[in-house]
Amino acid sequence: MNDKKILELFKEGQREKAFSKLYSLYPKIESLILSKGGQKQDASDVFQEALIILNRNLEKSDFKLTSSFYTYLYSVSRFIWKDAQKKFSKEELKNFNVTEVEYFHCVLEEKKYQRAELAFIELGNRCQELLRLFYHKAMSFKEIAKMMQFTSEKIAKNQKYKCLAKAKDIYKTSKMLQS
Amino acid sequence: MENNVQNIELINNYLNKTLSEEVLKVFENRLKTDEVFKTQFDEHVILIEGIKRQTLKIEIKKAKQFYTKNKWLKYFGFGALILLIIWVCFNLFSSKQNGLGDTLNFESDFIQNYQVAVDSIVEIVGVKGTLVRFNPKDLEMLSGATFSGDSLSVEVIELTTKQELLFANAQTVSHGKWLISGGVFKIDIKSNGKSLLLKDGKTIDVKFPKKTDEKEMQLFYGERNNLNRMNWTESKIKFLDEEKYYTIFYRDTSVIDKILTKRYGVDCFKEVILIDSLGYLTLNDIKAKYPEIKSFENQKDTLRILKRFVYEEIHEDYIEDDVGLRKTDSTRIELVKREDFNKVWQWSENIDDLDVISEKVAETYVNYTNQFYKSVKISKLGWINIDKYSKEDNMSNVKFNFNIKTDYDEVFLIDERNNTILNVYDKEFNIPKNRSFYIIAIGIKGKEMYGYKKSVRFNANQKFRIDYKKITETQIKSILTITL
């Protein structure tokens, strides 16, 4: 399938289908990571991160894919792996061209979201479920209350706020520890 | 806290694009001017994106599984396609080669059909004397089910000459080893057109005609491959001369004055009754099958002539009354009842009668043992061959080629001395030195047919050229005909 069709799948909200098409590029990314001393599991993780970054950028209204999916994913994967290995020298960072800066920026930006994800994972299962239903299933508090057996919408809403506050606390603490 | 909740709700509405134009303006202005609110907004967005990563990971995982599954399906599909192509090509080749095998097979010319009832023991004698005896109750369908109907169709093929073997494309090879055939037979029993099998542990009794003086023959079961070529597999049944046995019951009156005895109402018997001409029945079997033997035994004027093997079995029953043992040769013993012997002895003129009768019986016996193999119990229907392995050690290697490159060939090697016929699979074969063989080859190129026949004798390793000549399908039988 060509890039245009994959792009259309993303636009139509058929993300999972688009990802499965992009997985045809995985063997090349795997070869890259293996050639840089990584393991198969590393390659799988790197490719997953690259897909998440690609998806995030495609959702941005100002993003325009200027290369093929393969070039984009290959470059982003290379940056993710190098960053994970902490192998960027100051010299390299200085000599980045515009596109490389963009890739590098995406990788760094994603780290924030990774921390937030970890904060979310540290929440209890019930909190995780509540936030997922609200933010990703876009369910109303009435529906959430019914599904999660809260006595009222208001309690569901309060509980959601508490969960969110707890996640923020965890995130802030981890950010602080990291800095 | 209440303020925070309101802010979060406001941010959520902004992200969901549900704010009114007026509120949106205020919100965007606030983001620019209210640093605390901006921080709260940024943190909230980061957290939502963090939560979103979880959802994305699940989707990516599913996509990966889908991709992997599809990849293997594609490999499998591709593999299956390749296999299918190979299978089609192979079948195309096989069917054409098989078609040639069919063209050269005149097996159907030799089929004898017999319709028999299923309510009793069936006994069939083929044109060449093959005797088949079976109990229909011992047969079943291929599925193991009981067959229906009140009659069976028995198909018998008897191939006893090499010409017949050649016409029926019944080569005499057991897993690459040459055989000398004493005869090839096929027994197929069908119910409503469907072949039957013998039930587990059941056998049929068969006596095969003997058409060769070769000794130490064995029984082989045959199967044709998809190219119609026969291969024989050795069974445990061997036809060793010393194992043969034969039972003849003979009765004759020893009343000498036939006219006088007739006057007293006594019948004079003078006939040979071959009770067990197959030679496979034990004494108990004979008694069960021929209940009249009991009265026959009680008759004082009975003369029994038995083969040694059976004699030994019944020896104890008769020895006390037996007096004259006339051992006429190594394979036959005559037992004469004391009373009969005495009567015969008293009237010397009747001794001649007894001798004449004995000779007649002996002659019959010898004829039978020379004409047939010992009756055997076989556990498998289909192709049967009485063979022995051909022992050849002084061989020439012959590599052959053709003057015309055909699509398919069938090359036969026929031993002029023995009943040995081979399909030659490769372009070379080993052949006994200084022995005459026929080489017959038939090839197909497109729609053209080619034939070749020659009597040959090799005494060293050498190359041999088969010079095909164009023939028509009607000439195949004449190409396959060997002059003996």
XYZ file of C-alpha atoms in Angstrom:
663
model
C 0.000 0.000 0.000
C 1.378 3.397 -0.864
C 1.917 6.281 1.558
C -1.042 8.222 0.240
C -3.451 5.461 1.101
C -1.947 5.035 4.555
C -2.299 8.760 5.125
C -5.943 8.507 4.135
C -6.442 5.731 6.688
C -5.080 8.036 9.403
C -7.349 10.844 8.246
C -10.362 8.522 8.261
C -9.579 7.527 11.850
C -8.618 3.962 10.817
C -5.461 4.210 12.891
C -5.105 0.520 13.699
C -5.303 -0.410 10.018
C -2.779 2.292 9.146
C -0.385 0.998 11.835
C -0.683 -2.552 10.493
C 0.243 -1.302 7.004
C 3.213 0.581 8.410
C 4.400 -2.602 10.113
C 5.628 -3.760 6.705
C 8.501 -1.302 7.324
C 9.343 -2.936 10.642
C 11.920 -5.453 9.314
C 14.072 -2.565 8.061
C 13.838 -0.733 11.383
C 14.660 -3.972 13.179
C 17.768 -4.392 11.009
C 18.782 -0.827 11.890
C 18.456 -1.373 15.637
C 20.161 -4.763 15.494
C 23.022 -3.234 13.508
C 23.393 -0.614 16.271
C 23.770 -3.275 18.937
C 20.144 -3.491 20.020
C 18.025 -6.588 20.595
C 14.802 -7.571 18.860
C 12.762 -6.334 21.823
C 14.568 -2.951 21.620
C 13.685 -2.743 17.936
C 10.044 -3.505 18.718
C 9.955 -0.779 21.421
C 11.698 1.780 19.206
C 9.324 1.175 16.310
C 6.347 1.504 18.645
C 7.643 4.877 19.875
C 8.236 6.023 16.304
C 4.641 5.149 15.398
C 3.341 7.035 18.445
C 5.402 10.113 17.445
C 4.205 9.855 13.856
C 0.592 9.635 14.981
C 0.994 12.603 17.338
C 2.455 14.718 14.573
C -0.191 13.683 12.058
C -2.818 14.909 14.520
C -1.178 18.338 14.596
C -2.824 20.696 12.164
C 0.474 22.348 11.243
C 2.361 19.099 10.554
C 3.172 18.175 6.981
C 4.847 14.916 6.123
C 7.625 15.953 3.742
C 9.238 12.527 3.282
C 7.983 8.990 2.837
C 6.718 7.066 5.885
C 9.764 4.865 5.610
C 12.230 7.796 5.704
C 10.317 9.424 8.530
C 10.051 6.301 10.673
C 13.634 5.266 9.917
C 14.993 8.696 10.955
C 12.809 8.988 14.043
C 13.717 5.427 15.078
C 17.409 6.247 14.684
C 16.980 9.286 16.928
C 14.954 7.374 19.519
C 17.581 4.643 19.704
C 20.505 7.048 19.857
C 18.785 9.135 22.516
C 18.014 6.015 24.530
C 21.694 5.118 24.330
C 22.602 8.696 25.281
C 24.973 8.753 22.360
C 24.395 12.232 21.008
C 27.597 14.215 21.313
C 27.472 17.980 21.807
C 29.086 18.333 18.407
C 26.329 16.321 16.779
C 23.622 18.300 18.519
C 25.152 21.518 17.289
C 25.321 20.298 13.716
C 21.716 19.125 13.428
C 19.904 20.458 10.375
C 16.334 21.708 10.574
C 14.732 18.347 10.017
C 17.016 16.645 12.509
C 16.196 19.296 15.080
C 12.545 18.620 14.457
C 13.014 14.868 14.955
C 15.069 15.425 18.068
C 12.472 17.794 19.438
C 9.745 15.194 18.862
C 11.748 12.578 20.730
C 12.313 14.878 23.682
C 8.674 15.982 23.696
C 7.542 12.390 23.767
C 9.541 11.847 26.940
C 7.116 14.153 28.767
C 4.218 12.022 27.648
C 6.064 8.877 28.646
C 6.380 10.266 32.191
C 2.686 11.129 32.193
C 1.928 7.615 31.001
C 3.977 6.188 33.858
C 2.055 8.389 36.275
C -1.177 7.086 34.835
C 0.040 3.472 35.137
C 0.882 4.071 38.807
C -2.764 4.852 39.509
C -5.012 2.082 40.706
C -6.942 0.082 38.128
C -10.222 1.807 38.953
C -8.726 5.276 38.425
C -7.124 4.149 35.177
C -10.421 2.798 33.941
C -12.293 5.962 34.925
C -9.847 8.270 33.114
C -9.714 6.029 30.052
C -13.512 6.002 29.784
C -13.684 9.741 30.082
C -10.768 10.827 27.904
C -10.667 8.154 25.282
C -14.084 6.656 25.143
C -15.535 10.155 25.597
C -18.241 8.752 27.840
C -20.447 11.039 29.909
C -20.321 10.919 33.697
C -23.806 9.476 33.650
C -22.624 6.561 31.549
C -19.442 6.180 33.593
C -21.425 6.173 36.854
C -23.635 3.444 35.509
C -20.802 1.391 34.132
C -18.512 1.717 37.131
C -21.369 1.554 39.619
C -20.934 4.981 41.175
C -24.041 6.056 43.055
C -24.281 9.287 41.104
C -22.818 11.289 38.225
C -21.434 13.779 40.689
C -19.491 11.140 42.574
C -18.094 9.893 39.274
C -17.072 13.408 38.372
C -15.415 14.002 41.771
C -13.678 10.652 41.577
C -12.364 11.507 38.128
C -10.971 14.766 39.404
C -9.280 13.016 42.323
C -7.717 10.465 40.005
C -6.484 13.173 37.706
C -5.036 15.155 40.624
C -3.271 12.057 41.887
C -1.807 11.387 38.449
C -0.618 14.983 38.249
C 1.060 14.677 41.639
C 2.860 11.525 40.540
C 3.884 13.196 37.292
C 5.198 16.296 39.043
C 7.149 14.219 41.534
C 8.750 12.148 38.779
C 9.545 15.290 36.788
C 11.104 16.851 39.830
C 13.157 13.732 40.557
C 14.280 13.609 36.950
C 15.406 17.224 36.897
C -10.393 22.741 44.723
C -13.723 23.760 43.269
C -11.844 26.260 41.139
C -9.498 23.580 39.893
C -12.397 21.321 38.981
C -13.972 24.150 37.022
C -10.683 24.876 35.239
C -10.253 21.214 34.301
C -13.781 21.139 32.990
C -13.115 24.253 31.015
C -9.888 22.807 29.569
C -11.682 19.585 28.661
C -14.373 21.555 26.862
C -11.684 23.530 25.051
C -9.911 20.352 23.970
C -13.222 18.853 22.916
C -13.952 22.066 20.999
C -17.283 22.559 22.720
C -16.713 26.131 23.944
C -18.836 28.894 22.519
C -17.069 31.509 20.451
C -17.259 34.033 23.227
C -15.953 31.683 25.922
C -13.267 30.459 23.557
C -11.921 33.984 23.126
C -11.837 34.478 26.869
C -10.142 31.073 27.289
C -7.441 31.805 24.724
C -6.827 35.204 26.198
C -6.519 33.626 29.627
C -3.947 31.172 28.348
C -1.859 34.084 27.194
C -2.202 36.156 30.341
C -2.746 33.727 33.237
C 0.508 31.840 33.768
C -0.911 29.565 36.482
C -3.806 28.647 34.255
C -1.403 28.077 31.340
C 0.704 25.712 33.493
C -2.416 23.892 34.607
C -3.476 23.623 30.958
C -0.082 22.303 29.832
C 0.068 19.715 32.633
C -3.423 18.591 31.844
C -2.646 18.180 28.146
C 0.533 16.246 28.942
C -1.386 13.938 31.248
C -4.103 13.329 28.680
C -1.433 12.588 26.059
C 0.168 10.194 28.545
C -3.140 8.394 28.963
C -3.517 8.387 25.189
C -0.197 6.590 24.808
C -1.740 3.605 26.556
C -4.561 3.494 24.023
C -2.106 3.925 21.138
C 0.065 1.114 22.437
C -2.927 -1.215 22.514
C -3.784 -0.254 18.926
C -0.174 -0.714 17.791
C -0.001 -4.084 19.490
C -3.153 -5.208 17.675
C -1.793 -3.826 14.397
C 1.436 -5.759 14.908
C -0.478 -8.962 15.577
C -2.591 -8.377 12.486
C 0.521 -7.703 10.400
C 2.314 -10.799 11.731
C -0.721 -12.990 11.159
C -1.135 -11.632 7.632
C 2.556 -12.093 6.931
C 2.402 -15.769 7.861
C -0.820 -16.168 5.969
C 0.912 -14.681 2.932
C 3.908 -17.010 3.373
C 1.559 -19.917 3.867
C -0.539 -18.868 0.899
C 2.580 -18.475 -1.228
C 3.883 -21.834 -0.048
C 0.526 -23.418 -0.726
C 0.502 -21.848 -4.194
C 3.971 -23.245 -4.932
C 2.878 -26.678 -3.677
C -0.255 -26.433 -5.775
C 1.790 -25.592 -8.876
C 4.177 -28.498 -8.165
C 1.218 -30.805 -7.581
C -0.492 -29.709 -10.804
C 2.765 -30.126 -12.792
C 3.407 -33.507 -11.197
C -0.104 -34.683 -11.901
C 0.080 -33.404 -15.428
C 3.277 -35.387 -15.908
C 1.955 -38.415 -14.042
C -1.333 -38.424 -15.866
C 0.442 -38.344 -19.244
C 2.913 -40.993 -18.113
C 0.054 -42.868 -16.502
C -1.824 -42.543 -19.778
C 1.047 -44.336 -21.503
C 0.957 -47.002 -18.778
C -2.776 -47.416 -19.395
C -2.266 -47.700 -23.141
C 0.227 -50.511 -22.627
C -1.938 -52.383 -20.147
C -4.182 -55.091 -21.562
C -5.004 -56.517 -18.158
C -8.732 -56.302 -18.849
C -8.321 -58.944 -21.617
C -7.612 -61.510 -18.903
C -10.436 -60.803 -16.478
C -12.742 -63.740 -15.736
C -16.008 -62.834 -13.994
C -17.990 -65.158 -11.756
C -21.288 -64.413 -10.033
C -21.732 -66.408 -6.812
C -24.363 -66.667 -4.095
C -23.402 -65.587 -0.602
C -25.336 -68.217 1.361
C -22.655 -70.917 1.439
C -18.954 -71.590 1.014
C -17.934 -70.394 -2.473
C -15.623 -72.439 -4.657
C -14.448 -71.119 -8.023
C -12.129 -72.748 -10.508
C -10.441 -70.400 -12.956
C -9.818 -71.197 -16.611
C -6.258 -72.265 -15.814
C -7.265 -74.223 -12.724
C -6.792 -71.643 -9.982
C -9.108 -72.780 -7.229
C -10.496 -70.188 -4.884
C -12.540 -71.166 -1.867
C -13.904 -68.628 0.626
C -16.655 -68.010 3.079
C -18.592 -64.838 2.135
C -19.044 -64.184 5.852
C -15.293 -63.478 6.066
C -15.610 -60.439 3.809
C -16.466 -56.831 4.570
C -16.618 -53.444 2.859
C -13.560 -51.155 2.811
C -15.210 -49.100 5.552
C -15.533 -52.203 7.739
C -19.307 -52.274 7.202
C -21.140 -55.473 6.296
C -21.920 -55.742 2.596
C -25.471 -56.167 1.374
C -26.964 -58.244 -1.434
C -27.318 -61.950 -2.043
C -24.607 -62.323 -4.674
C -20.992 -61.432 -5.160
C -18.952 -60.822 -8.254
C -15.569 -62.550 -8.276
C -12.952 -61.286 -10.700
C -10.087 -63.658 -11.404
C -6.999 -62.997 -13.527
C -4.512 -65.779 -14.272
C -1.270 -64.772 -15.968
C 1.042 -67.721 -16.329
C 3.172 -66.893 -19.365
C 5.572 -64.032 -19.847
C 3.511 -62.875 -22.807
C 0.495 -62.557 -20.531
C 2.598 -60.803 -17.892
C 3.819 -58.348 -20.517
C 0.371 -57.664 -21.917
C -0.922 -57.016 -18.410
C 2.101 -54.776 -17.650
C 2.804 -56.946 -14.608
C 6.544 -56.618 -14.158
C 8.199 -59.103 -11.814
C 10.164 -56.876 -9.455
C 10.110 -56.746 -5.676
C 11.524 -53.428 -4.418
C 14.180 -53.396 -7.152
C 15.017 -57.127 -6.968
C 14.279 -59.288 -9.973
C 11.808 -62.118 -9.590
C 11.172 -65.238 -11.605
C 7.442 -65.663 -11.719
C 5.567 -68.916 -11.466
C 2.361 -67.085 -12.284
C 0.568 -63.860 -11.453
C -2.999 -63.929 -10.243
C -5.595 -61.401 -9.229
C -8.589 -62.143 -7.080
C -11.048 -59.335 -6.544
C -14.379 -59.902 -4.848
C -17.019 -57.203 -5.260
C -20.439 -56.491 -3.859
C -22.561 -54.094 -5.919
C -19.429 -53.031 -7.808
C -17.453 -52.226 -4.668
C -14.346 -54.232 -3.772
C -14.460 -56.146 -0.522
C -11.715 -56.906 1.973
C -11.054 -59.907 4.146
C -11.940 -59.314 7.771
C -9.076 -59.196 10.259
C -7.687 -62.691 10.857
C -9.736 -64.238 8.013
C -8.243 -65.920 4.980
C -9.322 -67.455 1.709
C -8.085 -70.809 0.441
C -6.407 -70.743 -2.929
C -4.703 -73.374 -5.002
C -2.619 -71.982 -7.826
C -1.755 -73.903 -11.000
C 1.915 -74.759 -11.305
C 3.380 -73.651 -14.612
C 7.082 -73.824 -13.894
C 9.561 -76.330 -12.575
C 11.259 -73.651 -10.452
C 11.577 -74.807 -6.856
C 11.329 -72.915 -3.564
C 8.764 -70.444 -4.759
C 7.220 -67.854 -2.466
C 4.010 -65.894 -2.478
C 4.148 -62.129 -3.080
C 1.403 -59.526 -2.862
C 1.386 -56.842 -5.569
C 0.459 -53.173 -5.833
C 0.521 -50.895 -8.849
C 1.863 -47.360 -8.400
C 0.276 -44.273 -9.962
C 2.229 -44.955 -13.175
C 0.615 -48.403 -13.322
C 3.916 -50.132 -12.549
C 3.741 -53.229 -10.424
C 5.806 -53.891 -7.323
C 5.669 -57.116 -5.335
C 6.102 -57.534 -1.603
C 7.159 -60.852 -0.150
C 4.669 -62.660 2.103
C 5.491 -65.353 4.639
C 3.969 -68.067 2.459
C 6.531 -70.340 0.848
C 5.958 -73.286 -1.473
C 8.582 -75.755 -0.349
C 8.237 -79.181 -1.942
C 8.506 -81.149 1.277
C 5.601 -79.248 2.789
C 3.161 -80.395 0.180
C 0.578 -82.887 1.281
C -2.354 -84.442 -0.332
C -5.231 -86.594 0.788
C -7.016 -89.107 -1.309
C -9.752 -91.352 -0.028
C -10.390 -94.293 -2.199
C -12.997 -96.943 -1.759
C -13.444 -100.145 -3.583
C -15.112 -103.346 -2.797
C -12.885 -106.251 -2.159
C -15.720 -108.562 -2.801
C -14.325 -110.547 -5.560
C -17.279 -112.345 -6.992
C -19.200 -109.319 -8.159
C -21.938 -111.296 -9.801
C -22.501 -113.372 -6.682
C -22.504 -110.403 -4.357
C -24.828 -108.510 -6.577
C -27.123 -111.489 -6.402
C -27.099 -111.033 -2.617
C -27.953 -107.366 -2.967
C -24.478 -106.033 -2.151
C -23.215 -103.111 -4.242
C -19.711 -103.155 -5.514
C -17.897 -99.847 -5.307
C -15.156 -99.150 -7.699
C -14.466 -95.494 -7.805
C -11.887 -93.055 -6.663
C -13.212 -90.235 -4.552
C -10.916 -87.301 -4.357
C -12.107 -85.766 -1.179
C -9.426 -83.225 -0.579
C -7.926 -82.421 -3.868
C -6.774 -79.056 -2.570
C -4.681 -80.620 0.121
C -5.238 -77.882 2.624
C -7.790 -79.536 4.862
C -6.812 -81.187 8.109
C -8.393 -84.504 8.999
C -10.909 -82.710 11.204
C -11.745 -80.359 8.363
C -12.245 -83.299 6.047
C -14.568 -85.026 8.514
C -16.525 -81.840 9.038
C -16.837 -81.125 5.342
C -17.584 -84.714 4.280
C -19.783 -86.309 6.971
C -20.287 -89.356 4.745
C -16.716 -90.338 5.617
C -17.946 -91.766 8.892
C -19.987 -94.460 7.187
C -17.351 -94.734 4.582
C -14.794 -95.527 7.273
C -17.043 -98.196 8.758
C -17.234 -100.086 5.545
C -14.970 -103.053 5.818
C -13.997 -103.009 2.212
C -12.514 -99.579 2.268
C -9.106 -98.845 0.963
C -7.580 -95.525 1.929
C -4.673 -94.029 0.188
C -3.176 -91.144 1.986
C -0.319 -88.770 1.722
C 2.308 -89.275 4.443
C 1.499 -86.081 6.313
C -2.147 -86.924 6.825
C -1.337 -90.508 7.459
C 0.759 -89.553 10.411
C -2.122 -87.552 11.801
C -4.550 -90.416 11.661
C -2.030 -93.131 12.313
C -3.185 -93.807 15.849
C -6.776 -94.318 14.762
C -5.953 -96.941 12.236
C -2.696 -98.567 13.112
C -4.147 -101.470 15.083
C -6.268 -102.668 12.236
C -3.762 -101.871 9.547
C -1.737 -104.692 8.366
C -0.392 -104.106 4.975
C 1.577 -100.952 4.421
C 2.556 -100.770 0.852
C 5.013 -97.996 0.488
C 5.043 -97.381 -3.225
C 7.165 -94.243 -3.261
C 8.428 -91.586 -0.909
C 5.276 -89.554 -1.042
C 2.498 -92.078 -0.870
C 1.386 -94.764 1.560
C -1.487 -97.124 1.056
C -3.344 -98.433 4.028
C -5.338 -101.558 3.546
C -7.753 -102.830 6.156
C -6.869 -106.211 7.569
C -10.064 -107.793 6.340
C -9.661 -106.335 2.902
C -6.088 -107.360 2.776
C -6.950 -110.878 3.775
C -9.622 -111.077 1.154
C -7.339 -109.714 -1.460
C -4.632 -112.019 -0.341
C -6.886 -115.065 -0.510
C -7.974 -114.386 -4.049
C -4.816 -113.612 -5.739
C -6.484 -112.573 -8.964
C -7.791 -109.540 -7.182
C -4.364 -108.322 -6.172
C -3.989 -107.156 -9.698
C -7.192 -105.211 -9.334
C -5.839 -103.508 -6.257
C -2.587 -102.673 -7.947
C -4.411 -101.235 -10.915
C -6.524 -99.140 -8.626
C -3.505 -98.056 -6.595
C -1.648 -97.067 -9.684
C -4.600 -95.076 -10.893
C -4.789 -93.248 -7.610
C -1.070 -92.693 -7.554
C -1.126 -91.324 -11.048
C -3.918 -88.963 -10.185
C -2.034 -87.853 -7.118
C 1.199 -87.224 -8.962
C -0.637 -85.317 -11.646
C -2.218 -83.104 -9.072
C 0.965 -82.340 -7.206
C 2.743 -81.579 -10.443
C 0.040 -79.307 -11.730
C -0.687 -77.271 -8.624
C 1.059 -75.643 -5.743
C 0.059 -76.602 -2.268
C -3.127 -74.856 -1.350
C -2.529 -71.738 0.726
C -4.517 -69.446 2.921
C -4.094 -65.840 1.827
C -5.039 -62.882 3.942
C -5.182 -60.248 1.223
C -7.157 -60.010 -1.982
C -5.799 -58.359 -5.134
C -2.586 -59.156 -6.961
C -0.717 -62.331 -5.993
C 2.448 -63.689 -7.505
C 4.205 -67.030 -7.051
C 7.849 -66.071 -7.406
C 11.384 -66.594 -6.384
C 14.203 -64.088 -6.335
C 16.407 -64.268 -9.386
C 19.998 -64.881 -8.328
C 22.254 -63.162 -10.794
C 25.757 -62.065 -10.029
C 27.559 -61.808 -13.335
C 26.034 -58.657 -14.720
C 26.702 -56.175 -17.493
C 25.862 -52.528 -17.050
C 23.992 -51.190 -20.046
C 23.414 -47.488 -20.592
C 20.905 -46.761 -23.274
C 19.854 -43.762 -25.287
C 17.217 -43.057 -27.878
C 17.399 -41.870 -31.463
C 14.334 -39.714 -30.773
C 13.837 -37.617 -27.669
C 10.308 -38.491 -26.621
C 8.160 -37.004 -23.849
C 7.571 -40.293 -22.059
C 8.960 -43.787 -22.508
C 8.141 -47.205 -21.197
C 10.971 -49.695 -21.577
C 10.507 -53.395 -20.845
C 13.194 -55.992 -20.366
C 11.981 -59.561 -20.868
C 14.083 -62.552 -19.928
C 13.803 -65.110 -22.717
C 14.645 -67.937 -20.312
C 12.607 -67.147 -17.190
C 9.309 -65.537 -16.422
C 10.993 -62.246 -15.602
C 9.723 -58.927 -16.891
C 10.955 -55.503 -15.851
C 9.947 -51.919 -16.384
C 13.214 -49.998 -16.747
C 12.963 -46.716 -14.863
C 16.412 -45.241 -15.489
C 18.533 -44.842 -18.582
C 20.699 -47.742 -17.488
C 20.248 -51.214 -16.092
C 22.252 -54.228 -15.039
C 21.560 -57.359 -16.982
C 22.946 -60.922 -16.630
C 25.818 -61.537 -19.020
C 25.358 -63.794 -22.019
C 21.661 -64.241 -21.572
C 19.020 -63.413 -24.117
C 16.520 -60.699 -23.361
C 13.968 -58.790 -25.311
C 14.061 -55.033 -25.063
C 10.738 -53.478 -25.910
C 10.319 -49.705 -25.766
C 7.332 -47.547 -26.493
C 7.517 -43.741 -26.392
C 5.223 -40.793 -26.889
C 6.197 -37.437 -28.343
C 3.270 -35.082 -28.580
C 0.644 -37.155 -30.331
C 3.147 -39.417 -32.084
C 3.943 -42.917 -30.825
C 7.218 -44.755 -31.297
C 8.078 -48.399 -30.810
C 11.148 -50.610 -30.619
C 11.705 -54.335 -30.063
C 14.859 -56.369 -30.235
C 16.323 -59.586 -28.828
C 19.642 -58.759 -27.199
C 22.488 -60.403 -25.337
C 25.200 -58.473 -23.530
C 28.540 -59.783 -22.348
C 30.171 -56.543 -21.193
C 29.326 -53.066 -19.958
C 28.213 -51.047 -22.911
C 26.021 -48.368 -24.402
C 22.920 -49.306 -26.307
C 20.844 -47.238 -28.654
C 17.105 -47.673 -28.943
C 16.104 -46.833 -32.489
C 12.506 -45.825 -32.309
C 10.233 -46.156 -35.285
C 6.934 -44.397 -35.609
C 3.963 -46.652 -34.829
C 0.231 -46.290 -34.430
C -1.719 -47.208 -31.306
C -3.116 -50.278 -33.074
C 0.441 -51.628 -33.429
C 1.184 -51.569 -29.699
C 0.003 -55.118 -29.109
C 2.138 -56.461 -31.912
C 5.185 -54.591 -30.525
C 4.475 -56.193 -27.164
C 4.156 -59.641 -28.678
C 7.226 -61.760 -28.080
C 8.144 -64.773 -30.167
C 9.063 -67.644 -27.923
